[in-house]
Amino acid sequence: MNSGGGSTERSRQTSVRLGASQQLRTDMASTSTSPSEPSLLDKHITCSICMDVFKDPISTACGHSFCKDCLFRSFKFNDKQCPLCKALITKDPDVNIVLRDIVQQLRKKDDEAAGPDDVACDVCTEQKRKAKKSCLVCLASYCSTHVENHYSTERLKGHKLVEPVENLDERACLTHGRPLELYSRKQQKCICVRCVKDGEEEVISTEDEWDKKKTELENNKTELQDKIKKRKTKVDEITKALKDCKEVLDNEWWDIEGVFTAVIAIMEEAHARTLQPLKDRRQVLEKEAKNLKDELEAEISKLEMTISELDDISALEDHILSLQRYPSLQDPNNMKDWTEVELDTSLSFGTMRKTTAAMMEKIQQELEKLAPIELKRVPTFGVDVKLDPATAHRRLVVSKDGKQVKDGGEDQEVADGTERFDLFGSVLGLDSFTSGKSYWEVEVTNKTGWDLGVARGDANRKGQLKLNPDNGYWVTVQYEDEKFAALTTPPRRLSLEEKPEKVGVFVDYDEGLVSFYNVTAQSHIYSFTDCSFKDELYPYFSPHVKQDEKNSEPLIISAGKRCEEDMDES
């Protein structure tokens, strides 16, 4: 009985769903034949709860359909009753497959409707559909249905169809209302057939002109791509240069950091060592003062005790007892005489000179480690220095290329001039500089004496000269083979660990700096700082006179790094 009843109930539900589906098909058919009555179809695809097109439609046993989410939300308020007929729903509703497919098809069809940002078909009368193509001859846009005529009608097959164009008026001649089919090269614009003037030449079809423009476009595109490629290459070069430079900067950073960390440690050690004698002397003084004070305070206590006892004796009425006690008191005259006693406050524990001298020596050794860093930088400011024979002393012989000078042993037959040195065996460079940084190197191998540096252009070159900054000369000198000095006022003796074979001269005109380096040993020789040049500067050289076979080698100028690169490029 129950089994049969259940079967009957399922048959009835199936019949209801099939009946509803059949009714939908009928309504759909009637709607399609009567497009002026869309409300009938809308009624069957609208959820009565949310009043919107079905989403995941399901049907109850009583034959009503709802959105799945809408129905289950309604169960919270009506205890599983149908929202329309109030029938009790004992079984979960099934998905209405037919209704779901219809809704999906209608949604798909509606998707083809033209939106506010779409190009609409110009032929559709009621609901405008999206245009699939625009005809540049008809000057109209067509949906997928109406564009078929251009593919099937023989006379329309030659029309130019393009992707939907929003404003076709721009493709038409506003004067004659005809399509812009031609291009006037003289007028440099698109024209219609009626715009062609009698005798006008260079009028071609827009297609032909566009083919030509496309070639130009491709050439421009290729040119632009080439520019992009070059700029990307330049970006890579800049990125690599930045990376390489940052690596150099980081290395120099840590080298300099290491030097100054060591210098600070040396200074702290010297500081502690200089203060240590003071600390030791302070402790000794404090101890000696404490001992003396303790001894004095002990005697003061004894004397005060004696005074107290004397007070007690003097207060006795028994004079016999007083006389018996009095001799037993300590005699104050037998105590220590403090008249000549003084605290030794002398500070004769030596000077600080030894410690500070050792500190300066160690600091100088550490600072010398900066010289290789400087010598890596300065060659980038290399200049091509040549000697000026017109300034050379008569005894000097200058090579034809202007790169070497030596003592010829006797006066040469040269014209006298106001620029020539007359007593000092010296010569200046040919070119001057009044700004920026400059660097050059001079080979001094096997020389027992030489002068190198810079001189102001207005510096005196006649008579007995004093080569110092006050007179416009910033010079270092080697003399008597093993001795070196900076010609300051007064001259300053220099201590070099080894004899240079090549000397580098670096000038920073704007900073007022002239530095000398032992290029072979990668060490610093001396620097003139805070120089006041005030005029153009010239490189200065003196090979010194030769004595017998000694000091006969020439001074040889070698170009800095930058000059060598420039000459290689040229």
XYZ file of C-alpha atoms in Angstrom:
570
model
C 0.000 0.000 0.000
C 2.716 2.446 1.061
C 4.898 1.407 -1.791
C 2.102 1.911 -4.263
C 1.220 5.296 -2.753
C 4.792 6.484 -3.042
C 4.936 5.436 -6.657
C 1.708 7.272 -7.371
C 3.028 10.401 -5.667
C 6.249 10.346 -7.703
C 4.265 9.894 -10.904
C 2.124 12.857 -9.981
C 5.194 15.071 -9.293
C 6.789 14.016 -12.549
C 3.572 14.833 -14.352
C 3.467 18.249 -12.725
C 7.055 19.029 -13.785
C 6.471 17.778 -17.312
C 3.292 19.822 -17.475
C 5.147 22.927 -16.339
C 7.876 22.319 -18.895
C 5.325 21.809 -21.635
C 3.565 25.012 -20.615
C 6.920 26.886 -20.787
C 7.529 25.538 -24.284
C 4.091 26.691 -25.335
C 4.620 30.122 -23.824
C 8.062 30.367 -25.451
C 6.569 29.500 -28.821
C 3.808 32.026 -28.448
C 6.318 34.628 -27.286
C 8.601 34.075 -30.234
C 5.722 34.539 -32.629
C 4.496 37.594 -30.730
C 7.547 39.650 -29.883
C 5.309 42.522 -28.857
C 4.258 40.568 -25.716
C 7.470 39.789 -23.787
C 5.614 39.906 -20.449
C 4.277 36.342 -20.908
C 7.782 34.860 -21.095
C 9.027 37.068 -18.292
C 6.272 35.692 -16.062
C 7.516 32.122 -16.462
C 11.219 32.828 -15.936
C 10.825 35.162 -12.939
C 11.212 33.965 -9.361
C 8.167 35.021 -7.283
C 10.378 35.579 -4.231
C 13.258 37.759 -5.534
C 11.259 38.956 -8.604
C 14.308 38.426 -10.791
C 15.195 35.906 -13.513
C 15.700 32.436 -12.071
C 19.114 31.487 -10.766
C 19.547 27.712 -10.257
C 15.770 27.097 -10.588
C 14.187 24.226 -8.593
C 10.557 22.958 -8.608
C 8.513 21.721 -5.620
C 6.106 18.781 -5.559
C 3.239 21.237 -5.801
C 4.547 22.441 -9.206
C 5.925 25.875 -8.282
C 9.457 27.006 -9.198
C 11.858 29.270 -7.320
C 15.545 30.178 -7.163
C 17.273 27.561 -5.055
C 18.711 30.067 -2.571
C 15.434 32.026 -2.361
C 13.388 28.931 -1.452
C 15.758 27.668 1.215
C 15.977 31.130 2.766
C 12.162 31.221 2.933
C 12.169 28.000 5.002
C 13.480 30.017 7.936
C 10.161 31.870 8.082
C 7.451 29.414 6.838
C 8.606 26.037 8.183
C 9.128 24.321 4.802
C 5.940 25.512 3.170
C 5.558 26.554 -0.466
C 5.647 30.373 -0.495
C 2.770 30.408 -3.036
C 0.282 27.665 -2.081
C 1.477 26.963 1.478
C 1.709 23.220 0.742
C 4.028 21.359 3.100
C 7.307 20.415 1.406
C 8.373 17.024 2.739
C 11.062 16.320 0.175
C 13.925 18.474 -1.055
C 12.904 20.039 -4.397
C 14.630 18.842 -7.564
C 16.510 20.981 -10.102
C 14.248 21.980 -12.988
C 16.622 21.120 -15.851
C 14.353 22.396 -18.626
C 13.748 25.744 -16.934
C 17.451 26.107 -16.145
C 18.367 25.525 -19.820
C 15.764 28.029 -20.991
C 17.091 30.690 -18.628
C 20.663 30.013 -19.759
C 19.659 30.353 -23.417
C 17.817 33.592 -22.732
C 20.811 34.942 -20.812
C 23.070 34.028 -23.700
C 20.712 35.750 -26.128
C 20.504 38.806 -23.907
C 24.313 38.922 -23.791
C 24.250 39.841 -27.475
C 22.235 42.958 -26.753
C 24.185 46.157 -27.304
C 25.289 47.866 -24.119
C 25.988 51.564 -23.629
C 29.657 51.069 -24.575
C 28.977 48.795 -27.569
C 28.471 49.656 -31.237
C 24.816 48.817 -32.008
C 23.402 47.337 -35.184
C 21.843 50.040 -37.360
C 19.231 47.616 -38.813
C 17.721 46.181 -35.591
C 14.477 48.022 -34.882
C 13.420 47.008 -31.360
C 16.232 45.668 -29.150
C 19.554 46.748 -30.620
C 22.101 43.940 -30.823
C 25.879 44.233 -30.838
C 27.375 45.022 -34.197
C 29.807 42.426 -35.569
C 31.031 44.443 -38.550
C 30.884 47.962 -39.948
C 30.682 48.609 -43.704
C 32.778 51.530 -44.916
C 30.742 51.694 -48.142
C 27.263 51.578 -46.640
C 28.482 53.564 -43.629
C 26.447 51.347 -41.322
C 27.073 48.710 -38.638
C 25.488 45.261 -38.646
C 24.877 42.481 -36.131
C 25.688 38.853 -36.940
C 22.237 38.351 -38.498
C 22.056 41.457 -40.648
C 25.651 41.302 -41.840
C 24.887 38.044 -43.656
C 23.549 40.050 -46.624
C 27.091 41.324 -47.265
C 28.335 37.766 -47.534
C 25.404 36.333 -49.524
C 24.407 39.204 -51.852
C 26.683 39.402 -54.859
C 26.623 43.178 -55.227
C 27.575 43.681 -51.563
C 30.514 41.268 -51.484
C 32.954 43.988 -52.570
C 32.092 46.266 -49.649
C 34.851 46.891 -47.134
C 33.880 45.300 -43.805
C 35.902 46.198 -40.697
C 35.599 45.748 -36.951
C 32.688 47.752 -35.503
C 33.338 51.482 -35.770
C 31.655 53.772 -33.263
C 31.446 56.968 -35.302
C 30.976 56.232 -38.995
C 30.355 59.911 -39.772
C 34.111 60.367 -39.602
C 34.379 57.892 -42.492
C 32.030 59.923 -44.702
C 32.443 63.152 -46.629
C 30.445 65.720 -44.695
C 30.094 67.839 -47.839
C 28.729 65.234 -50.272
C 27.570 62.489 -47.891
C 29.596 59.844 -49.722
C 32.210 57.385 -48.384
C 35.829 58.531 -48.169
C 37.198 56.117 -50.769
C 40.091 58.147 -52.153
C 43.205 59.852 -50.775
C 44.572 63.135 -52.117
C 48.310 63.359 -51.607
C 48.202 67.027 -52.531
C 45.560 67.794 -49.891
C 46.996 65.161 -47.532
C 43.568 63.831 -46.585
C 40.860 61.290 -47.463
C 38.205 62.480 -49.947
C 35.136 61.122 -51.723
C 34.733 60.717 -55.490
C 32.967 64.049 -55.854
C 35.764 65.878 -54.006
C 38.219 65.171 -56.842
C 39.021 68.385 -58.650
C 39.476 68.561 -62.399
C 43.063 67.871 -63.354
C 44.039 66.911 -59.812
C 46.784 64.342 -59.801
C 48.095 62.015 -57.156
C 44.642 60.792 -56.131
C 44.683 57.115 -55.224
C 42.480 54.711 -53.317
C 42.629 54.749 -49.549
C 43.731 51.093 -49.627
C 46.746 51.882 -51.821
C 47.692 54.868 -49.692
C 47.332 52.793 -46.549
C 49.584 50.085 -48.023
C 52.214 52.760 -48.546
C 51.635 54.198 -45.065
C 51.887 50.721 -43.586
C 55.344 50.366 -45.108
C 56.308 53.713 -43.597
C 54.700 52.628 -40.337
C 56.714 49.402 -40.286
C 59.893 51.354 -41.019
C 59.069 53.798 -38.212
C 58.215 50.897 -35.957
C 61.530 49.213 -36.756
C 63.358 52.476 -36.136
C 61.567 52.969 -32.825
C 62.273 49.377 -31.801
C 65.927 49.962 -32.631
C 65.892 53.072 -30.428
C 64.226 51.083 -27.662
C 66.879 48.372 -28.022
C 69.672 50.935 -27.828
C 68.131 52.545 -24.776
C 67.641 49.185 -23.078
C 71.284 48.428 -23.818
C 72.196 51.784 -22.300
C 70.046 50.979 -19.257
C 71.939 47.671 -18.896
C 75.245 49.529 -19.251
C 74.227 52.054 -16.610
C 73.009 49.270 -14.311
C 76.283 47.372 -14.740
C 78.334 50.558 -14.291
C 76.374 51.353 -11.128
C 76.895 47.823 -9.802
C 80.621 47.854 -10.594
C 81.075 51.335 -9.119
C 79.143 50.374 -5.981
C 81.400 47.339 -5.576
C 84.477 49.582 -5.854
C 82.927 52.074 -3.431
C 82.076 49.289 -0.981
C 85.620 47.916 -1.160
C 87.107 51.378 -0.654
C 84.596 52.029 2.113
C 85.738 48.999 4.107
C 89.423 49.699 3.394
C 89.062 53.270 4.698
C 86.893 52.068 7.570
C 89.611 49.573 8.508
C 92.331 52.240 8.441
C 90.441 54.707 10.617
C 89.280 51.983 12.981
C 92.942 51.092 13.470
C 93.840 54.791 13.892
C 91.137 55.182 16.547
C 92.427 52.071 18.339
C 95.988 53.496 18.267
C 94.779 56.824 19.645
C 92.753 55.130 22.363
C 95.759 53.026 23.336
C 98.012 56.113 23.393
C 95.360 57.977 25.334
C 95.242 55.243 27.953
C 99.038 54.995 28.146
C 99.385 58.770 28.502
C 96.844 58.885 31.337
C 98.194 55.809 33.130
C 101.111 57.634 34.910
C 98.606 60.205 36.156
C 96.366 57.467 37.494
C 99.334 55.703 39.163
C 100.635 58.947 40.707
C 97.145 59.838 41.942
C 96.892 56.461 43.701
C 100.339 56.881 45.326
C 99.451 60.406 46.497
C 96.128 59.258 47.899
C 97.839 56.397 49.779
C 100.644 58.592 51.197
C 98.151 61.306 52.222
C 95.962 58.693 53.917
C 98.923 57.267 55.889
C 99.978 60.710 57.083
C 96.432 61.669 57.996
C 95.918 58.392 59.888
C 99.142 58.909 61.848
C 98.250 62.517 62.675
C 94.723 61.609 63.703
C 96.112 58.839 65.992
C 98.458 61.310 67.721
C 95.646 63.854 67.994
C 93.539 61.194 69.759
C 96.388 60.451 72.216
C 96.883 64.137 72.962
C 93.173 64.660 73.514
C 93.165 61.661 75.876
C 96.125 63.130 77.801
C 94.291 66.461 78.102
C 91.278 64.587 79.471
C 93.431 62.822 82.055
C 95.057 66.123 83.061
C 91.610 67.574 83.540
C 90.725 64.633 85.770
C 93.949 65.042 87.905
C 93.476 68.772 88.284
C 89.994 68.150 89.614
C 91.212 65.854 92.430
C 91.107 67.369 95.957
C 93.647 64.830 97.197
C 96.892 66.537 96.230
C 98.956 63.491 97.181
C 97.021 61.304 94.752
C 97.395 63.989 92.058
C 101.153 64.033 92.520
C 101.274 60.225 92.313
C 99.310 60.094 89.005
C 100.851 63.051 87.224
C 104.310 61.511 86.500
C 102.634 58.536 84.827
C 101.217 60.699 81.999
C 102.990 60.596 78.596
C 105.399 63.408 77.953
C 104.134 65.367 74.857
C 107.645 66.440 74.056
C 108.598 62.882 73.189
C 106.107 62.752 70.255
C 107.001 63.116 66.503
C 107.867 66.567 65.225
C 105.572 67.284 62.227
C 107.024 70.666 61.362
C 109.149 69.429 58.461
C 106.729 66.732 57.294
C 105.033 67.485 53.917
C 103.103 65.468 51.303
C 105.278 64.782 48.228
C 103.258 66.409 45.421
C 105.993 66.293 42.782
C 104.882 65.112 39.310
C 108.249 64.046 37.936
C 107.100 60.873 36.174
C 108.330 61.634 32.655
C 106.826 63.392 29.596
C 104.205 62.321 27.085
C 106.487 62.834 24.106
C 107.593 59.210 23.728
C 104.031 57.907 23.784
C 102.675 60.547 21.389
C 105.635 60.109 19.022
C 105.041 56.351 18.897
C 101.322 57.031 18.349
C 101.986 59.388 15.428
C 104.347 56.874 13.834
C 101.754 54.099 14.060
C 99.016 56.420 12.779
C 101.197 57.449 9.848
C 101.781 53.784 9.018
C 98.034 53.167 9.011
C 97.291 56.265 6.935
C 99.836 55.123 4.352
C 97.423 52.269 3.626
C 95.136 54.877 2.031
C 97.718 55.655 -0.663
C 96.866 52.620 -2.847
C 93.208 53.712 -2.772
C 94.174 57.204 -3.952
C 96.469 55.779 -6.617
C 93.557 53.809 -8.030
C 91.561 57.026 -8.413
C 94.012 59.643 -9.636
C 95.018 57.999 -12.965
C 91.504 58.698 -14.240
C 92.540 62.397 -14.303
C 95.625 61.720 -16.437
C 96.753 64.546 -18.756
C 99.206 64.482 -21.627
C 102.130 66.586 -20.369
C 104.822 67.796 -22.777
C 107.842 69.973 -22.046
C 108.195 73.526 -23.315
C 111.737 73.937 -24.764
C 111.357 77.733 -24.655
C 111.479 77.596 -20.833
C 114.363 75.083 -20.508
C 117.748 76.148 -19.045
C 120.537 76.234 -21.634
C 122.205 73.093 -20.244
C 119.021 71.014 -20.595
C 118.281 68.827 -23.609
C 114.572 68.301 -24.354
C 113.557 65.393 -26.614
C 111.662 66.092 -29.839
C 108.473 64.539 -28.518
C 108.702 66.756 -25.415
C 108.611 63.741 -23.079
C 112.218 63.632 -21.813
C 114.732 66.086 -20.350
C 118.314 65.653 -19.138
C 121.452 67.668 -18.404
C 123.510 67.997 -21.603
C 126.697 68.812 -19.683
C 127.152 72.214 -21.347
C 125.112 75.129 -22.603
C 123.129 74.424 -25.742
C 122.883 76.832 -28.658
C 119.374 78.127 -28.060
C 117.799 81.541 -28.304
C 117.558 83.507 -25.082
C 114.103 84.459 -23.932
C 112.251 86.035 -21.026
C 110.563 82.721 -20.243
C 113.782 80.662 -19.978
C 115.339 79.688 -16.613
C 118.813 81.242 -16.462
C 120.404 79.800 -13.252
C 118.268 76.828 -12.207
C 118.413 73.767 -14.476
C 114.641 73.672 -14.805
C 111.913 73.460 -17.431
C 108.111 73.882 -17.439
C 105.352 71.974 -19.156
C 103.947 73.264 -22.407
C 100.282 73.451 -21.339
C 98.824 75.073 -18.236
C 95.678 74.374 -16.233
C 93.476 76.685 -14.195
C 90.812 74.313 -12.857
C 89.927 70.704 -12.281
C 92.146 67.730 -11.523
C 95.309 66.662 -13.355
C 97.698 63.734 -12.979
C 100.948 62.645 -14.641
C 103.813 60.300 -13.885
C 107.577 60.747 -14.242
C 110.192 57.993 -14.406
C 113.169 58.804 -12.136
C 115.021 55.454 -12.283
C 118.777 55.636 -11.522
C 118.548 59.349 -10.712
C 120.513 60.778 -7.765
C 118.670 64.114 -7.855
C 115.567 65.725 -9.312
C 112.848 68.332 -8.710
C 109.180 67.689 -9.540
C 106.038 69.715 -8.951
C 104.127 72.699 -10.300
C 104.849 76.404 -10.708
C 102.659 79.451 -11.161
C 102.825 81.071 -14.575
C 103.964 84.394 -13.083
C 106.629 82.820 -10.816
C 110.158 84.276 -11.180
C 112.505 82.187 -13.385
C 115.567 84.413 -13.295
C 118.479 84.536 -10.842
C 118.874 82.579 -7.604
C 115.433 81.193 -6.852
C 113.837 80.007 -3.638
C 111.540 77.194 -4.638
C 108.719 77.406 -2.105
C 104.966 78.127 -2.134
C 105.547 81.764 -1.200
C 107.346 82.228 -4.529
C 104.848 80.180 -6.576
C 106.550 76.750 -6.506
C 105.159 73.553 -4.979
C 108.032 71.096 -5.360
C 109.513 67.920 -3.855
C 113.177 67.122 -4.341
C 115.634 64.216 -4.244
C 119.252 65.145 -3.505
C 122.506 63.435 -2.587
C 121.037 60.186 -3.898
C 119.186 59.048 -0.767
C 117.739 62.274 0.666
C 114.281 63.700 0.013
C 112.506 66.915 1.019
C 109.407 68.979 0.433
C 110.377 72.554 -0.380
C 108.113 74.225 2.169
C 109.098 77.261 4.267
C 111.411 76.065 5.797
C 112.069 72.841 3.799
C 110.786 69.634 5.364
C 112.879 66.461 5.349
C 110.987 63.394 4.113
C 111.612 59.804 5.207
C 110.930 57.341 2.408
C 111.159 53.594 2.993
C 112.432 53.035 -0.536
C 113.748 55.099 -3.395
C 111.085 55.830 -6.053
C 111.472 54.644 -9.626
C 108.344 56.435 -10.831
C 106.739 59.479 -9.181
C 103.079 60.438 -9.679
C 102.035 64.104 -9.418
C 98.368 64.894 -8.729
C 96.952 68.449 -8.728
C 93.451 69.456 -7.658
C 93.390 73.135 -8.627
C 89.985 73.874 -7.089
C 90.858 72.222 -3.753
C 94.369 73.737 -3.604
C 96.101 70.343 -3.412
C 99.381 69.006 -4.825
C 100.231 65.377 -3.953
C 103.228 63.210 -4.786
C 103.203 59.391 -4.867
C 105.735 56.596 -5.186
C 103.918 54.746 -7.964
C 106.099 51.618 -7.755
C 105.688 51.201 -4.002
C 102.055 52.418 -4.084
C 102.801 54.856 -1.283
C 102.315 58.537 -0.512
C 105.350 60.856 -0.509
C 103.985 64.283 0.455
C 101.046 66.652 -0.076
C 100.839 70.441 -0.180
C 97.385 71.399 1.105
C 95.407 74.648 1.209
C 97.493 76.032 -1.652
C 96.666 79.449 -3.042
C 97.382 79.196 -6.769
C 95.618 82.380 -8.012
C 97.021 81.907 -11.519
C 97.570 79.298 -14.191
C 99.821 76.386 -13.188
C 102.514 74.617 -15.206
C 104.154 71.242 -14.524
C 107.708 71.830 -13.225
C 110.795 69.608 -13.785
C 114.488 69.675 -12.995
C 116.753 66.681 -13.786
C 119.656 68.285 -11.741
C 123.125 68.535 -13.205
C 125.042 65.331 -13.736
C 128.261 64.672 -11.848
C 130.587 62.428 -13.837
C 128.408 59.527 -14.879
C 125.981 59.951 -12.005
C 122.562 61.434 -12.535
C 122.919 61.331 -16.315
C 119.582 59.566 -16.868
C 116.716 61.738 -18.167
C 113.405 62.454 -16.501
C 110.787 60.669 -18.625
C 107.134 61.753 -18.597
C 104.604 58.958 -18.977
C 100.949 59.675 -19.666
C 98.257 58.971 -17.106
C 95.700 56.250 -17.645
C 93.064 58.508 -19.226
C 95.543 59.900 -21.746
C 96.625 56.419 -22.812
C 92.985 55.491 -23.433
C 92.374 58.707 -25.396
C 95.436 58.054 -27.584
C 94.297 54.456 -28.216
C 90.888 55.718 -29.349
C 92.419 58.323 -31.646
